[in-house]
């Protein structure tokens, strides 16, 4: 059983929007902090946004502030990433991840990724 499964990726034009979803199973989702990472071709995987277990604490990487919104629905075991005003530089594979310590850079669970491509 894959603990995290992303969906919602695809092709968008610059200025457009996409919404990514991450479905969790096999662990107590509401006990875990969640995050979205992305990895562009030839680059390292980087943190995009993270949210603590309750949703009360949220952090965004500077380049996505004001454009992306992370949220979670603990009743549905789902993590979301609303991406607006997309730019070609947002093109990457997006991964969701889960951990037990919000400030930690170590994540216990990872999804397999979903491709986001933004055309200019």
PDB file of C-alpha atoms in Angstrom:
ATOM      1  CA  UNK A   1       0.000   0.000   0.000  1.00  0.00           C
ATOM      2  CA  UNK A   2       1.442   3.322  -1.061  1.00  0.00           C
ATOM      3  CA  UNK A   3       1.068   5.748   1.843  1.00  0.00           C
ATOM      4  CA  UNK A   4       0.839   8.929  -0.257  1.00  0.00           C
ATOM      5  CA  UNK A   5      -0.573   9.301  -3.749  1.00  0.00           C
ATOM      6  CA  UNK A   6      -0.452  12.611  -5.607  1.00  0.00           C
ATOM      7  CA  UNK A   7      -2.827  13.657  -8.369  1.00  0.00           C
ATOM      8  CA  UNK A   8      -3.827  16.776 -10.246  1.00  0.00           C
ATOM      9  CA  UNK A   9      -0.667  17.483 -12.158  1.00  0.00           C
ATOM     10  CA  UNK A  10      -0.639  18.253 -15.848  1.00  0.00           C
ATOM     11  CA  UNK A  11      -0.021  20.969 -18.379  1.00  0.00           C
ATOM     12  CA  UNK A  12      -0.961  24.584 -17.734  1.00  0.00           C
ATOM     13  CA  UNK A  13      -0.243  27.881 -19.418  1.00  0.00           C
ATOM     14  CA  UNK A  14       1.658  30.625 -17.675  1.00  0.00           C
ATOM     15  CA  UNK A  15      -0.770  32.559 -15.515  1.00  0.00           C
ATOM     16  CA  UNK A  16      -3.036  29.570 -15.137  1.00  0.00           C
ATOM     17  CA  UNK A  17      -3.906  27.388 -12.174  1.00  0.00           C
ATOM     18  CA  UNK A  18      -3.660  23.779 -11.063  1.00  0.00           C
ATOM     19  CA  UNK A  19      -4.700  22.054  -7.873  1.00  0.00           C
ATOM     20  CA  UNK A  20      -2.682  19.142  -6.594  1.00  0.00           C
ATOM     21  CA  UNK A  21      -4.095  16.553  -4.210  1.00  0.00           C
ATOM     22  CA  UNK A  22      -2.319  14.043  -2.023  1.00  0.00           C
ATOM     23  CA  UNK A  23      -4.311  11.127  -0.644  1.00  0.00           C
ATOM     24  CA  UNK A  24      -2.906   9.487   2.473  1.00  0.00           C
ATOM     25  CA  UNK A  25      -3.522   5.964   3.708  1.00  0.00           C
ATOM     26  CA  UNK A  26      -2.010   3.426   6.075  1.00  0.00           C
ATOM     27  CA  UNK A  27      -1.071   5.901   8.786  1.00  0.00           C
ATOM     28  CA  UNK A  28      -2.864   8.389  11.045  1.00  0.00           C
ATOM     29  CA  UNK A  29      -2.856  11.413   8.773  1.00  0.00           C
ATOM     30  CA  UNK A  30      -3.998  13.853  11.451  1.00  0.00           C
ATOM     31  CA  UNK A  31      -0.915  13.061  13.539  1.00  0.00           C
ATOM     32  CA  UNK A  32       1.500  14.035  10.794  1.00  0.00           C
ATOM     33  CA  UNK A  33       2.780  17.309   9.447  1.00  0.00           C
ATOM     34  CA  UNK A  34       2.631  17.508   5.662  1.00  0.00           C
ATOM     35  CA  UNK A  35       4.636  19.166   2.931  1.00  0.00           C
ATOM     36  CA  UNK A  36       4.912  19.657  -0.796  1.00  0.00           C
ATOM     37  CA  UNK A  37       8.297  19.432  -2.482  1.00  0.00           C
ATOM     38  CA  UNK A  38       9.255  19.846  -6.118  1.00  0.00           C
ATOM     39  CA  UNK A  39      12.136  18.748  -8.266  1.00  0.00           C
ATOM     40  CA  UNK A  40      12.882  20.426 -11.561  1.00  0.00           C
ATOM     41  CA  UNK A  41      14.990  18.676 -14.222  1.00  0.00           C
ATOM     42  CA  UNK A  42      18.644  18.653 -13.231  1.00  0.00           C
ATOM     43  CA  UNK A  43      17.963  20.253  -9.863  1.00  0.00           C
ATOM     44  CA  UNK A  44      17.620  19.089  -6.289  1.00  0.00           C
ATOM     45  CA  UNK A  45      14.271  18.478  -4.670  1.00  0.00           C
ATOM     46  CA  UNK A  46      13.217  21.531  -2.654  1.00  0.00           C
ATOM     47  CA  UNK A  47      10.507  22.367  -0.171  1.00  0.00           C
ATOM     48  CA  UNK A  48       7.587  24.343  -1.600  1.00  0.00           C
ATOM     49  CA  UNK A  49       5.232  24.545   1.372  1.00  0.00           C
ATOM     50  CA  UNK A  50       4.500  22.766   4.592  1.00  0.00           C
ATOM     51  CA  UNK A  51       1.629  22.618   7.075  1.00  0.00           C
ATOM     52  CA  UNK A  52       1.538  21.269  10.576  1.00  0.00           C
ATOM     53  CA  UNK A  53      -0.822  18.531  11.751  1.00  0.00           C
ATOM     54  CA  UNK A  54      -3.619  20.916  12.727  1.00  0.00           C
ATOM     55  CA  UNK A  55      -3.212  23.418   9.911  1.00  0.00           C
ATOM     56  CA  UNK A  56      -2.331  26.183  12.331  1.00  0.00           C
ATOM     57  CA  UNK A  57       1.258  26.582  11.105  1.00  0.00           C
ATOM     58  CA  UNK A  58       2.116  27.056   7.449  1.00  0.00           C
ATOM     59  CA  UNK A  59       5.347  27.916   5.671  1.00  0.00           C
ATOM     60  CA  UNK A  60       5.954  28.790   2.020  1.00  0.00           C
ATOM     61  CA  UNK A  61       9.114  28.994  -0.001  1.00  0.00           C
ATOM     62  CA  UNK A  62       9.636  32.594  -1.064  1.00  0.00           C
ATOM     63  CA  UNK A  63       9.066  32.071  -4.786  1.00  0.00           C
ATOM     64  CA  UNK A  64       5.538  30.706  -4.276  1.00  0.00           C
ATOM     65  CA  UNK A  65       4.295  33.073  -1.570  1.00  0.00           C
ATOM     66  CA  UNK A  66       1.065  34.753  -2.633  1.00  0.00           C
ATOM     67  CA  UNK A  67       0.558  32.292  -5.499  1.00  0.00           C
ATOM     68  CA  UNK A  68       0.323  28.854  -3.870  1.00  0.00           C
ATOM     69  CA  UNK A  69      -1.917  27.783  -0.985  1.00  0.00           C
ATOM     70  CA  UNK A  70      -1.398  24.628   1.028  1.00  0.00           C
ATOM     71  CA  UNK A  71      -4.284  23.144   2.987  1.00  0.00           C
ATOM     72  CA  UNK A  72      -5.376  19.860   4.493  1.00  0.00           C
ATOM     73  CA  UNK A  73      -8.571  18.021   5.313  1.00  0.00           C
ATOM     74  CA  UNK A  74      -7.915  15.624   8.171  1.00  0.00           C
ATOM     75  CA  UNK A  75     -11.377  14.105   7.879  1.00  0.00           C
ATOM     76  CA  UNK A  76     -10.600  13.088   4.297  1.00  0.00           C
ATOM     77  CA  UNK A  77      -6.896  12.304   4.799  1.00  0.00           C
ATOM     78  CA  UNK A  78      -6.086  14.727   2.024  1.00  0.00           C
ATOM     79  CA  UNK A  79      -3.462  17.379   1.429  1.00  0.00           C
ATOM     80  CA  UNK A  80      -3.991  20.060  -1.211  1.00  0.00           C
ATOM     81  CA  UNK A  81      -1.857  22.570  -3.061  1.00  0.00           C
ATOM     82  CA  UNK A  82      -3.683  25.287  -4.969  1.00  0.00           C
ATOM     83  CA  UNK A  83      -1.293  26.808  -7.493  1.00  0.00           C
ATOM     84  CA  UNK A  84      -2.271  30.093  -9.126  1.00  0.00           C
ATOM     85  CA  UNK A  85      -0.422  32.515 -11.400  1.00  0.00           C
ATOM     86  CA  UNK A  86       1.762  29.669 -12.585  1.00  0.00           C
ATOM     87  CA  UNK A  87       5.138  30.425 -14.136  1.00  0.00           C
ATOM     88  CA  UNK A  88       7.316  28.297 -16.423  1.00  0.00           C
ATOM     89  CA  UNK A  89       9.800  28.012 -13.563  1.00  0.00           C
ATOM     90  CA  UNK A  90       7.150  26.129 -11.555  1.00  0.00           C
ATOM     91  CA  UNK A  91       7.643  23.205 -13.938  1.00  0.00           C
ATOM     92  CA  UNK A  92       8.719  20.222 -11.860  1.00  0.00           C
ATOM     93  CA  UNK A  93       7.667  16.922 -10.394  1.00  0.00           C
ATOM     94  CA  UNK A  94       5.721  17.679  -7.214  1.00  0.00           C
ATOM     95  CA  UNK A  95       5.866  15.340  -4.229  1.00  0.00           C
ATOM     96  CA  UNK A  96       3.921  15.262  -0.994  1.00  0.00           C
ATOM     97  CA  UNK A  97       5.588  14.088   2.186  1.00  0.00           C
ATOM     98  CA  UNK A  98       4.731  13.475   5.836  1.00  0.00           C
ATOM     99  CA  UNK A  99       6.682  13.780   9.041  1.00  0.00           C
ATOM    100  CA  UNK A 100       6.207  13.828  12.794  1.00  0.00           C
ATOM    101  CA  UNK A 101       8.380  16.838  13.649  1.00  0.00           C
ATOM    102  CA  UNK A 102       7.390  20.084  11.929  1.00  0.00           C
ATOM    103  CA  UNK A 103      10.838  21.675  12.029  1.00  0.00           C
ATOM    104  CA  UNK A 104      12.619  18.541  10.891  1.00  0.00           C
ATOM    105  CA  UNK A 105      13.924  18.077   7.362  1.00  0.00           C
ATOM    106  CA  UNK A 106      13.409  14.316   7.635  1.00  0.00           C
ATOM    107  CA  UNK A 107      10.172  12.918   6.238  1.00  0.00           C
ATOM    108  CA  UNK A 108       8.862   9.441   7.004  1.00  0.00           C
ATOM    109  CA  UNK A 109       6.538   9.061   4.037  1.00  0.00           C
ATOM    110  CA  UNK A 110       6.794  10.191   0.414  1.00  0.00           C
ATOM    111  CA  UNK A 111       4.542  10.045  -2.586  1.00  0.00           C
ATOM    112  CA  UNK A 112       5.697   9.050  -6.042  1.00  0.00           C
ATOM    113  CA  UNK A 113       5.202  12.486  -7.550  1.00  0.00           C
ATOM    114  CA  UNK A 114       3.046  14.199 -10.137  1.00  0.00           C
ATOM    115  CA  UNK A 115       4.370  16.162 -13.107  1.00  0.00           C
ATOM    116  CA  UNK A 116       3.479  19.836 -13.469  1.00  0.00           C
ATOM    117  CA  UNK A 117       4.443  21.534 -16.724  1.00  0.00           C
ATOM    118  CA  UNK A 118       3.858  25.246 -17.293  1.00  0.00           C
ATOM    119  CA  UNK A 119       4.183  26.574 -20.813  1.00  0.00           C
ATOM    120  CA  UNK A 120       5.049  30.169 -21.605  1.00  0.00           C
TER     121      UNK A 120
END
